[in-house]
Coordinates of C-alpha atoms in Angstrom, one line a residue:
Chain C
M1 CA 28.6 16.4 11.9
A2 CA 25.4 16.7 14.4
D3 CA 23.3 14.1 15.2
L4 CA 20.5 14.4 12.9
T5 CA 18.0 11.7 14.0
T6 CA 14.7 12.8 15.3
K7 CA 12.0 10.6 17.1
L8 CA 8.6 10.5 15.6
G9 CA 6.5 8.5 18.3
T10 CA 7.5 5.0 17.9
I11 CA 9.7 5.5 15.4
Q12 CA 13.1 7.1 14.9
L13 CA 14.3 9.0 11.4
K14 CA 17.8 9.4 10.3
N15 CA 16.8 13.1 9.8
P16 CA 13.8 15.6 10.3
V17 CA 13.1 15.9 6.5
M18 CA 10.1 14.0 5.1
T19 CA 8.5 14.5 1.9
A20 CA 4.8 15.5 1.8
S21 CA 2.1 13.5 0.4
G22 CA 0.8 14.6 -2.9
T23 CA 4.0 16.1 -4.3
F24 CA 6.5 13.0 -4.2
G25 CA 4.0 10.6 -6.1
F26 CA 5.2 7.0 -4.7
G27 CA 9.0 8.1 -4.4
T28 CA 9.9 6.0 -7.8
E29 CA 9.2 9.5 -9.9
Y30 CA 12.3 11.1 -7.7
L31 CA 14.9 8.4 -8.4
D32 CA 16.7 9.8 -11.2
F33 CA 16.8 13.1 -8.9
M34 CA 18.2 11.8 -5.7
D35 CA 19.0 9.0 -3.4
L36 CA 15.7 8.3 -1.3
G37 CA 18.2 6.8 1.4
R38 CA 19.1 10.2 2.4
M39 CA 15.5 10.8 3.3
G40 CA 14.2 10.7 7.0
G41 CA 10.9 9.6 5.3
I42 CA 8.5 9.9 2.7
V43 CA 4.8 10.2 2.7
V44 CA 3.3 8.7 -0.7
K45 CA 0.1 9.7 -2.6
G46 CA -3.1 9.6 -0.9
T47 CA -4.9 6.2 -1.1
T48 CA -8.5 5.5 -0.5
I49 CA -10.3 2.1 -0.3
R50 CA -11.3 2.1 -4.2
E51 CA -10.1 3.9 -7.2
R52 CA -10.7 7.5 -7.7
Q53 CA -10.4 9.5 -11.0
G54 CA -9.9 12.8 -9.1
N55 CA -11.5 16.2 -10.3
P56 CA -11.6 17.2 -14.1
Y57 CA -9.1 19.5 -15.5
P58 CA -7.9 22.0 -14.6
R59 CA -7.2 21.3 -11.4
M60 CA -4.1 23.4 -10.5
A61 CA -3.2 27.4 -11.0
E62 CA -0.3 29.1 -10.4
T63 CA -0.7 31.9 -7.7
S64 CA 1.7 34.7 -6.2
S65 CA 4.5 32.6 -4.4
G66 CA 2.5 29.3 -4.4
M67 CA 0.0 27.1 -6.3
L68 CA -3.8 25.9 -6.1
N69 CA -4.7 22.3 -6.6
A70 CA -7.7 20.5 -6.8
V71 CA -6.7 17.1 -7.9
G72 CA -9.2 15.4 -5.5
L73 CA -7.2 12.1 -4.4
Q74 CA -6.9 10.5 -7.8
N75 CA -5.7 7.0 -7.0
K76 CA -5.7 3.5 -8.1
G77 CA -7.1 2.2 -4.9
V78 CA -5.5 0.1 -1.6
D79 CA -5.4 -3.2 -3.4
Y80 CA -3.7 -1.9 -6.5
F81 CA -0.9 0.1 -4.0
V82 CA -0.7 -3.5 -2.2
K83 CA 0.1 -5.6 -5.0
H84 CA 1.5 -3.2 -7.4
I85 CA 3.4 -0.6 -5.7
Y86 CA 4.5 -1.7 -2.4
P87 CA 6.9 -4.3 -4.3
E88 CA 8.3 -1.3 -5.9
I89 CA 8.6 0.9 -2.9
K90 CA 9.0 -1.7 0.0
D91 CA 13.1 -1.6 0.1
F92 CA 13.4 2.2 -0.2
D93 CA 16.1 2.9 2.8
T94 CA 13.9 5.4 4.5
N95 CA 10.4 5.3 6.3
V96 CA 7.8 5.1 4.1
F97 CA 4.4 6.4 5.1
V98 CA 0.8 5.9 3.4
N99 CA -1.6 8.7 3.4
V100 CA -4.9 7.5 4.1
S101 CA -7.9 9.0 3.0
G102 CA -11.7 8.2 2.6
S103 CA -15.1 9.4 2.5
T104 CA -16.7 7.5 4.9
L105 CA -15.5 6.1 8.4
E106 CA -15.3 2.6 7.2
D107 CA -13.3 3.6 4.3
Y108 CA -10.7 5.0 6.6
V109 CA -10.7 2.1 9.2
E110 CA -10.8 -0.5 6.2
T111 CA -7.8 0.8 4.2
A112 CA -5.9 1.3 7.4
E113 CA -6.4 -2.2 8.4
I114 CA -4.8 -3.4 4.9
I115 CA -1.9 -1.3 5.2
N116 CA -1.3 -2.4 8.6
E117 CA -0.2 -5.8 7.3
L118 CA 2.6 -4.4 5.1
D119 CA 5.6 -5.0 6.8
K120 CA 7.9 -2.6 5.3
I121 CA 5.1 0.3 5.8
P122 CA 6.1 1.6 9.6
G123 CA 3.2 4.1 9.5
I124 CA 0.4 5.7 8.2
E125 CA -0.6 9.5 7.7
L126 CA -4.5 9.7 8.3
N127 CA -5.4 12.6 5.5
I128 CA -8.5 14.2 7.6
S129 CA -7.8 17.1 5.9
C130 CA -8.1 17.0 2.2
P131 CA -10.4 20.0 0.8
N132 CA -10.7 18.7 -2.6
V133 CA -13.1 15.7 -2.2
K134 CA -16.9 15.9 -1.8
E135 CA -17.1 13.7 0.7
G136 CA -15.4 12.8 3.5
G137 CA -12.0 14.2 3.6
M138 CA -11.6 17.5 5.2
A139 CA -15.0 17.0 6.9
F140 CA -13.5 14.7 9.5
G141 CA -10.7 17.3 10.2
V142 CA -12.6 20.2 10.9
S143 CA -14.5 19.2 13.8
C144 CA -13.5 17.7 16.9
P145 CA -15.9 14.9 17.5
M146 CA -15.6 13.9 13.7
A147 CA -11.8 14.0 14.1
S148 CA -11.7 12.0 17.5
Q149 CA -13.9 9.5 16.3
V150 CA -12.3 8.8 13.3
V151 CA -8.5 8.7 15.0
K152 CA -10.5 6.1 17.4
E153 CA -11.7 3.7 15.1
V154 CA -8.3 3.7 13.0
R155 CA -6.4 3.1 16.4
K156 CA -8.4 0.2 17.3
V157 CA -7.0 -1.7 13.8
Y158 CA -3.8 0.2 13.0
K159 CA -0.8 -0.8 15.4
K160 CA 2.2 1.0 13.8
E161 CA 2.9 5.0 13.6
L162 CA -0.4 6.8 13.6
M163 CA 0.4 10.5 12.4
V164 CA -3.0 12.4 11.7
K165 CA -2.5 15.3 9.1
L166 CA -4.3 18.4 10.2
S167 CA -6.5 21.0 8.3
P168 CA -5.7 24.7 8.9
N169 CA -9.4 25.2 8.0
V170 CA -10.7 25.3 11.3
T171 CA -10.9 28.1 14.0
D172 CA -8.6 26.3 16.5
I173 CA -6.3 23.9 15.2
A174 CA -4.7 23.1 18.6
E175 CA -7.8 22.1 19.8
I176 CA -8.4 19.5 16.8
A177 CA -4.7 18.4 17.8
R178 CA -5.6 17.8 21.5
A179 CA -8.5 16.0 20.1
V180 CA -6.8 13.4 18.3
E181 CA -4.1 12.8 20.7
T182 CA -6.5 11.8 23.4
E183 CA -7.9 9.4 20.8
G184 CA -4.0 7.7 20.5
A185 CA -2.3 9.6 17.6
D186 CA 1.2 9.1 17.7
S187 CA 1.9 12.5 15.9
V188 CA 0.5 15.0 14.1
S189 CA 1.4 16.3 10.8
L190 CA 0.3 20.3 9.7
I191 CA -0.7 22.0 7.9
N192 CA -2.4 20.8 4.8
T193 CA -3.6 22.9 2.1
L194 CA -5.5 26.2 2.7
L195 CA -9.1 26.7 0.8
G196 CA -8.3 29.0 -1.6
M197 CA -9.6 30.1 -5.4
A198 CA -8.3 31.8 -8.1
V199 CA -10.4 33.6 -10.9
D200 CA -9.6 34.7 -14.7
A201 CA -11.0 38.3 -14.8
K202 CA -11.1 38.1 -18.8
T203 CA -13.4 35.1 -18.9
R204 CA -15.0 35.9 -15.4
K205 CA -14.5 32.2 -15.1
P206 CA -12.6 30.1 -11.5
L207 CA -9.2 28.8 -12.7
L208 CA -10.3 25.6 -11.2
S209 CA -12.7 23.1 -12.3
T210 CA -14.2 22.6 -9.1
V211 CA -13.9 26.4 -8.2
T212 CA -11.9 26.1 -4.9
G213 CA -8.9 24.4 -4.2
G214 CA -6.0 24.0 -1.8
L215 CA -3.2 26.5 -1.3
S216 CA 0.3 25.6 -1.2
G217 CA 3.8 27.1 -1.4
P218 CA 5.5 29.6 0.3
A219 CA 2.8 31.9 0.4
I220 CA 1.1 29.8 3.4
K221 CA 4.3 29.3 5.4
P222 CA 3.6 32.3 8.2
I223 CA 0.6 30.4 8.8
A224 CA 1.8 27.3 8.9
L225 CA 4.4 28.6 11.2
C226 CA 2.1 29.8 13.4
M227 CA 0.1 26.6 13.6
V228 CA 2.7 24.3 14.0
W229 CA 3.9 26.8 17.0
Q230 CA 0.5 26.6 18.7
V231 CA -0.2 22.9 18.6
A232 CA 3.5 22.3 19.6
N233 CA 2.6 24.2 22.6
A234 CA -0.7 22.4 23.0
V235 CA 0.2 18.6 22.7
K236 CA 3.0 16.4 24.1
I237 CA 3.1 14.3 20.9
P238 CA 5.6 15.1 18.3
V239 CA 4.6 17.3 15.5
V240 CA 5.7 17.4 11.8
G241 CA 5.6 20.9 10.3
L242 CA 4.9 21.7 6.6
G243 CA 3.7 24.6 4.6
G244 CA 5.8 26.2 2.1
I245 CA 9.1 25.0 2.9
M246 CA 11.5 25.7 0.3
N247 CA 15.0 25.6 1.4
A248 CA 16.8 24.3 4.8
T249 CA 16.5 28.0 6.4
D250 CA 12.3 27.3 6.2
A251 CA 12.6 24.0 7.5
I252 CA 14.8 25.1 10.7
E253 CA 12.4 27.8 11.5
F254 CA 9.7 25.1 11.5
L255 CA 11.9 23.2 14.0
L256 CA 12.5 26.1 16.1
V257 CA 8.7 26.5 16.3
G258 CA 8.5 23.1 17.9
A259 CA 8.3 20.6 14.8
S260 CA 10.3 17.4 15.5
A261 CA 10.4 16.7 11.8
I262 CA 9.4 18.6 8.7
Q263 CA 7.7 17.7 5.3
V264 CA 8.6 19.3 1.9
G265 CA 5.8 19.7 -0.5
T266 CA 5.2 22.1 -3.4
A267 CA 9.3 22.7 -3.4
N268 CA 9.6 19.5 -4.5
F269 CA 8.0 20.7 -8.1
I270 CA 10.2 23.5 -8.5
D271 CA 13.9 21.4 -7.5
P272 CA 13.0 17.9 -7.4
A273 CA 16.4 17.5 -5.4
V274 CA 15.6 19.8 -3.0
S275 CA 15.0 17.7 0.1
V276 CA 18.4 16.2 0.1
K277 CA 19.6 20.0 -0.1
I278 CA 17.5 20.6 3.0
V279 CA 19.1 17.7 4.7
E280 CA 22.5 19.2 4.1
G281 CA 21.5 22.5 5.0
I282 CA 20.1 21.4 8.4
D283 CA 23.5 19.6 9.3
K284 CA 25.4 22.8 8.3
Y285 CA 23.3 25.0 10.3
L286 CA 23.9 22.5 13.4
D287 CA 27.6 22.8 12.9
D288 CA 27.9 26.5 12.4
N289 CA 25.9 26.8 15.2
G290 CA 27.5 24.9 17.5
F291 CA 24.4 22.2 18.2
K292 CA 25.2 18.8 18.6
S293 CA 22.0 17.5 17.6
V294 CA 18.3 18.2 16.1
S295 CA 17.1 17.8 19.2
E296 CA 18.4 21.0 20.6
I297 CA 16.6 22.9 18.3
V298 CA 13.3 21.6 18.4
G299 CA 10.9 24.3 19.9
A300 CA 14.3 26.3 20.8
L301 CA 12.5 29.7 19.8
E302 CA 13.5 32.5 22.1
I303 CA 10.8 34.8 23.1
Chain K
M1 CA 14.8 7.4 -20.0
K2 CA 16.9 9.0 -17.4
K3 CA 15.9 12.7 -16.5
F4 CA 18.5 15.3 -15.7
I5 CA 18.3 18.7 -14.0
L6 CA 20.9 20.9 -15.6
D7 CA 22.0 24.3 -16.1
L8 CA 22.3 25.2 -19.3
D9 CA 24.0 28.4 -20.9
I10 CA 22.2 30.8 -23.5
V11 CA 24.2 30.8 -26.3
E12 CA 21.7 32.8 -28.8
N13 CA 18.5 34.6 -27.8
Q14 CA 17.0 35.0 -31.3
R15 CA 14.1 37.4 -32.0
L16 CA 11.8 35.6 -34.5
N17 CA 9.0 38.5 -34.5
Y18 CA 7.0 40.5 -32.3
Q19 CA 5.8 37.4 -30.1
Y20 CA 8.6 34.8 -30.6
V21 CA 12.3 34.4 -29.5
L22 CA 14.2 31.0 -30.2
L23 CA 17.1 30.4 -27.3
K24 CA 19.8 28.2 -28.3
L25 CA 21.6 26.6 -25.3
T26 CA 24.1 24.4 -24.8
H27 CA 26.3 22.7 -21.8
S28 CA 29.8 22.0 -21.2
E29 CA 29.1 18.3 -21.1
T30 CA 27.4 16.3 -24.5
L31 CA 23.7 16.6 -23.6
P32 CA 21.9 13.8 -22.9
P33 CA 19.8 11.7 -25.5
I34 CA 16.4 13.5 -26.3
L35 CA 13.4 12.1 -28.3
P36 CA 11.5 14.1 -30.6
G37 CA 8.0 15.4 -29.0
Q38 CA 9.7 15.6 -25.5
F39 CA 9.8 18.7 -23.3
A40 CA 11.6 20.2 -20.8
Q41 CA 10.7 21.9 -17.4
I42 CA 12.1 25.1 -17.4
R43 CA 12.7 27.2 -14.0
V44 CA 12.1 30.9 -14.2
D45 CA 13.5 33.0 -11.6
G46 CA 11.6 36.2 -12.4
S47 CA 9.1 37.0 -9.8
P48 CA 6.6 35.5 -7.1
E49 CA 4.2 35.4 -10.3
T50 CA 6.3 32.7 -11.8
F51 CA 6.6 30.2 -9.0
L52 CA 6.3 27.0 -10.9
R53 CA 8.4 25.6 -13.8
R54 CA 7.5 26.0 -17.3
P55 CA 7.0 23.0 -19.4
I56 CA 8.5 23.8 -22.9
S57 CA 8.7 21.6 -26.3
I58 CA 12.0 20.8 -27.5
N59 CA 12.3 22.4 -30.6
F60 CA 15.5 20.9 -32.1
V61 CA 18.4 19.3 -31.1
D62 CA 21.8 20.4 -33.1
T63 CA 24.1 17.4 -31.9
E64 CA 27.1 18.9 -34.0
R65 CA 27.2 22.1 -31.8
N66 CA 25.7 20.4 -28.7
Q67 CA 22.8 22.6 -28.6
L68 CA 19.4 22.3 -27.7
W69 CA 16.6 25.0 -28.9
L70 CA 13.5 26.1 -27.3
L71 CA 10.8 28.1 -29.2
I72 CA 9.2 30.5 -26.9
Q73 CA 5.7 32.4 -27.4
V74 CA 6.0 35.2 -25.0
V75 CA 2.3 35.1 -23.2
G76 CA 2.7 35.7 -19.9
A77 CA 5.2 36.8 -17.0
G78 CA 7.2 33.6 -16.9
T79 CA 7.8 33.4 -20.8
R80 CA 8.6 37.3 -20.9
C81 CA 11.2 36.6 -18.5
L82 CA 12.6 33.6 -20.5
A83 CA 12.6 35.9 -23.9
E84 CA 14.5 38.4 -21.7
L85 CA 17.5 36.3 -21.2
K86 CA 20.8 37.2 -22.5
V87 CA 23.6 35.3 -23.8
G88 CA 26.1 34.2 -21.5
E89 CA 23.3 33.5 -18.6
K90 CA 22.1 30.2 -17.3
L91 CA 18.6 28.3 -17.4
N92 CA 17.6 25.2 -15.6
L93 CA 16.1 22.7 -17.3
I94 CA 14.5 19.3 -16.2
F95 CA 14.5 17.4 -19.0
P96 CA 14.2 15.0 -21.2
L97 CA 10.4 14.7 -20.2
G98 CA 7.3 12.7 -21.6
N99 CA 7.0 10.3 -24.4
S100 CA 7.8 10.6 -28.2
F101 CA 5.6 10.4 -31.6
T102 CA 5.2 7.0 -33.0
V103 CA 7.6 6.3 -35.8
P104 CA 5.8 4.7 -39.0
E105 CA 7.2 1.4 -40.0
D106 CA 6.9 2.2 -43.6
K107 CA 9.5 4.7 -44.8
K108 CA 7.3 5.4 -48.0
A109 CA 4.6 6.5 -45.9
Q110 CA 2.8 9.8 -46.5
I111 CA 3.4 11.7 -43.4
A112 CA 2.1 15.2 -42.4
L113 CA 3.4 17.2 -39.7
I114 CA 0.6 19.9 -39.0
G115 CA 1.7 22.7 -36.7
G116 CA -0.2 26.2 -35.6
G117 CA 1.5 28.7 -33.6
V118 CA 4.1 27.9 -31.1
G119 CA 3.0 24.2 -32.1
V120 CA 5.4 24.0 -34.7
A121 CA 8.0 23.7 -31.9
P122 CA 8.3 19.7 -31.5
M123 CA 7.8 19.5 -35.4
L124 CA 11.2 20.7 -36.4
M125 CA 12.3 18.1 -34.2
Y126 CA 10.5 15.3 -35.4
G127 CA 10.8 16.4 -39.1
E128 CA 14.4 16.5 -38.9
W129 CA 14.6 13.1 -37.4
L130 CA 12.1 11.7 -39.8
H131 CA 14.4 13.1 -42.9
R132 CA 17.8 11.9 -41.0
H133 CA 16.2 8.3 -41.1
G134 CA 14.9 8.1 -44.7
Y135 CA 11.2 9.5 -44.2
K136 CA 9.8 12.0 -46.7
P137 CA 7.5 14.5 -44.0
N138 CA 5.5 17.0 -45.4
F139 CA 5.0 20.2 -43.1
L140 CA 1.4 22.0 -43.2
I141 CA 2.0 25.2 -41.1
G142 CA -0.6 27.2 -40.7
A143 CA -0.7 31.1 -38.9
R144 CA -2.6 34.1 -38.4
S145 CA -0.3 36.3 -40.7
E146 CA 2.8 36.0 -42.4
V147 CA 4.9 37.3 -39.4
D148 CA 3.3 34.6 -37.2
L149 CA 5.1 31.8 -39.7
L150 CA 8.0 30.5 -37.7
Q151 CA 11.5 28.9 -39.2
L152 CA 10.2 28.1 -42.8
E153 CA 13.5 27.9 -43.6
E154 CA 14.7 25.2 -41.2
F155 CA 11.3 23.4 -42.1
S156 CA 12.1 23.5 -46.0
K157 CA 15.6 21.4 -45.3
Y158 CA 13.8 18.4 -44.2
G159 CA 10.5 18.4 -46.4
K160 CA 8.1 19.9 -48.4
V161 CA 6.2 23.1 -46.7
F162 CA 2.4 24.1 -46.9
T163 CA 1.3 27.0 -45.6
T164 CA -1.6 28.7 -44.7
T165 CA -2.3 32.3 -43.1
E166 CA -6.0 33.8 -42.4
D167 CA -5.3 36.8 -44.2
G168 CA -3.6 35.4 -46.9
T169 CA -0.4 37.1 -46.7
H170 CA 1.5 33.8 -47.2
G171 CA 0.5 30.5 -48.7
E172 CA -3.1 29.7 -48.9
Q173 CA -5.6 32.0 -47.5
G174 CA -7.4 30.1 -44.6
Y175 CA -6.8 27.8 -41.7
I176 CA -4.3 24.8 -42.1
T177 CA -6.7 22.5 -42.0
Q178 CA -8.4 23.8 -44.9
H179 CA -5.2 23.7 -47.2
S180 CA -5.9 22.1 -50.5
C181 CA -2.7 19.4 -50.3
L182 CA -5.4 17.5 -47.5
K183 CA -7.4 16.9 -50.5
S184 CA -5.1 16.2 -53.3
L185 CA -2.6 14.1 -51.0
S186 CA -3.7 11.3 -49.4
F187 CA -1.8 10.6 -45.9
D188 CA -1.2 7.6 -43.6
Y189 CA 0.0 9.3 -40.4
I190 CA -0.8 12.6 -39.1
F191 CA 1.5 14.5 -36.4
T192 CA 0.0 17.8 -34.9
C193 CA 0.6 20.3 -32.2
G194 CA -0.9 23.6 -31.6
P195 CA -4.1 25.5 -30.5
T196 CA -6.7 23.1 -29.3
P197 CA -9.5 23.9 -32.0
M198 CA -6.8 23.2 -34.6
M199 CA -5.8 19.9 -33.1
K200 CA -9.6 18.8 -32.9
A201 CA -10.0 20.0 -36.6
V202 CA -7.1 17.9 -37.5
A203 CA -8.6 15.1 -35.3
R204 CA -11.9 15.1 -37.1
Y205 CA -10.2 15.2 -40.3
A206 CA -8.0 12.0 -39.6
Q207 CA -10.9 10.2 -38.0
E208 CA -13.1 10.8 -41.3
K209 CA -10.5 9.9 -43.2
G210 CA -9.4 6.7 -41.0
I211 CA -5.9 8.0 -40.7
F212 CA -3.3 7.3 -37.9
C213 CA -3.2 10.6 -36.0
E214 CA -1.5 11.9 -33.0
V215 CA -1.7 15.3 -31.0
S216 CA 0.8 16.8 -28.8
L217 CA -1.2 18.4 -25.7
E218 CA 0.2 21.3 -23.8
N219 CA -1.7 21.4 -20.3
L220 CA -0.9 23.0 -17.3
M221 CA 1.8 21.1 -15.3
G222 CA 2.9 21.4 -11.9
C223 CA 5.9 18.9 -11.6
G224 CA 6.3 17.5 -15.1
I225 CA 7.4 14.2 -13.6
G226 CA 3.9 12.4 -12.8
A227 CA 4.0 13.1 -9.3
C228 CA 1.3 16.0 -8.6
L229 CA -1.1 14.6 -10.9
C230 CA -2.4 18.0 -11.8
C231 CA -1.8 18.3 -15.9
V232 CA -4.2 15.1 -16.5
T233 CA -6.5 14.6 -19.5
D234 CA -9.6 12.3 -20.0
T235 CA -9.0 9.2 -21.8
T236 CA -10.6 5.7 -22.3
E237 CA -8.0 4.8 -19.5
G238 CA -9.3 7.4 -17.3
N239 CA -7.3 10.4 -16.2
L240 CA -3.7 10.4 -17.5
C241 CA -0.7 12.8 -16.9
V242 CA 0.0 14.2 -20.3
C243 CA 3.8 15.1 -18.5
T244 CA 4.3 11.1 -18.5
E245 CA 1.8 9.3 -20.6
G246 CA 2.1 12.2 -23.0
P247 CA 2.3 14.9 -24.1
I248 CA 2.1 12.8 -27.3
F249 CA -1.5 10.9 -27.6
N250 CA -3.3 9.0 -30.3
V251 CA -6.4 10.8 -30.7
T252 CA -8.3 7.4 -30.5
K253 CA -7.3 7.3 -26.9
L254 CA -8.6 10.9 -26.0
K255 CA -12.3 11.4 -24.8
W256 CA -12.4 14.7 -26.7
Q257 CA -15.4 16.2 -28.3
I258 CA -14.7 16.5 -32.1

């Protein structure tokens, strides 16, 4: 068995497989299907300073090899998380990251400050890339000055692993990655969903209540691979790759283009036990190909 | 209740009419406990267009034969794939999912199970359960035409059956909410599943008469296990997931314009 451990900035993961925020609830939803202790980490549902009801139904549409969602960060707010959810998940035998989002700079800072006090949460994923909220969210992730500013302010109050989730809805994602690295991000995760829409020709109406939403699933994998490759070549901090990973082969492709770890998202809906299968598949690939550790294949793309 | 991901074997694919098939599935081990009103997330391995699982009501559980029944209405690419499955093939299900119908305390209560279209599916399982536990359910089933009325023989095993068709080819002519038994009988409990306009009409009737009423919703779903928050419905407690807080809701909880 190969060494599956991988380093993500300040912390070590037992393997490079994590679950993506918004697709894995708080982990508790998946306990019937898998042992969370097998995971490198999980990123729980986006949390904001105050409760959010999200967008009206319909907020999901199936598309070719993927899906659009426009959930809009429905969550009960950080205080509820601390009081009711944290006690349920703090003893999971894996790294639990909290995805933090906000409408304003202050929202991000306040939420991060509260999460910083939780001993069993080793890191946050700063979501500056949600395409489904009217204010904040992606707005922070599509301009270098704004991305820099939010990371700089959160860095002042957040002392543990600070992973920043980047938006693909930009002209040059490497530029944003460099900007957040400069302000002290420990790692970056990418890509969040791509802005997209679906239309019903019969009714001449959009399929989502919000008209546009975020596209995920295997349809976006080639774009995600390309962006991970671009970012991995542009920054020194670890890159976490995600976007359409359905199986171990997909995950290995992300590692090869430079990701130190990966996240499994939409695939969790189709097979709730897929993440563990991906861990096993990576292990087998390393053994079959004579690699002794995951680190040997990170960025090992032969051009 | 513990949820399972299982590959079930297709033992029968019965075409009921031009639009409906009944799939009967079994497993080498005893099927896990399933409550009336619960559903399964079915994996459809057909094409890139059928990427997500399909939420399908559990129609019936035949414990003697260790069979689970799914009533499928062919509406799109996913359900077409399901309708074409052959005996001996496997189908991957995540189940049992969601909550269940409320059980009336009084076994003498007058109970109406009102189904329309493929919405009759969960009513068969609940009707059988009620019958087995000493209740006397009444089934009110509406359809466009006689050919669209499904499983009437099955329903008649467990209670009285009242039907309406829009063209008058079977039972009374009109919508199920216009059936004369709704005037002649006084119901204490109504459970309904079917097209939204029908369920709203049923909810309106129940509200006017002050009758306890639960509806089974069929929202589009991503995961089916409460993780993605895609299938929400607006309630007095805010947006709730139909897959975990439902699919059965008391109508008083829903923020429906009825």
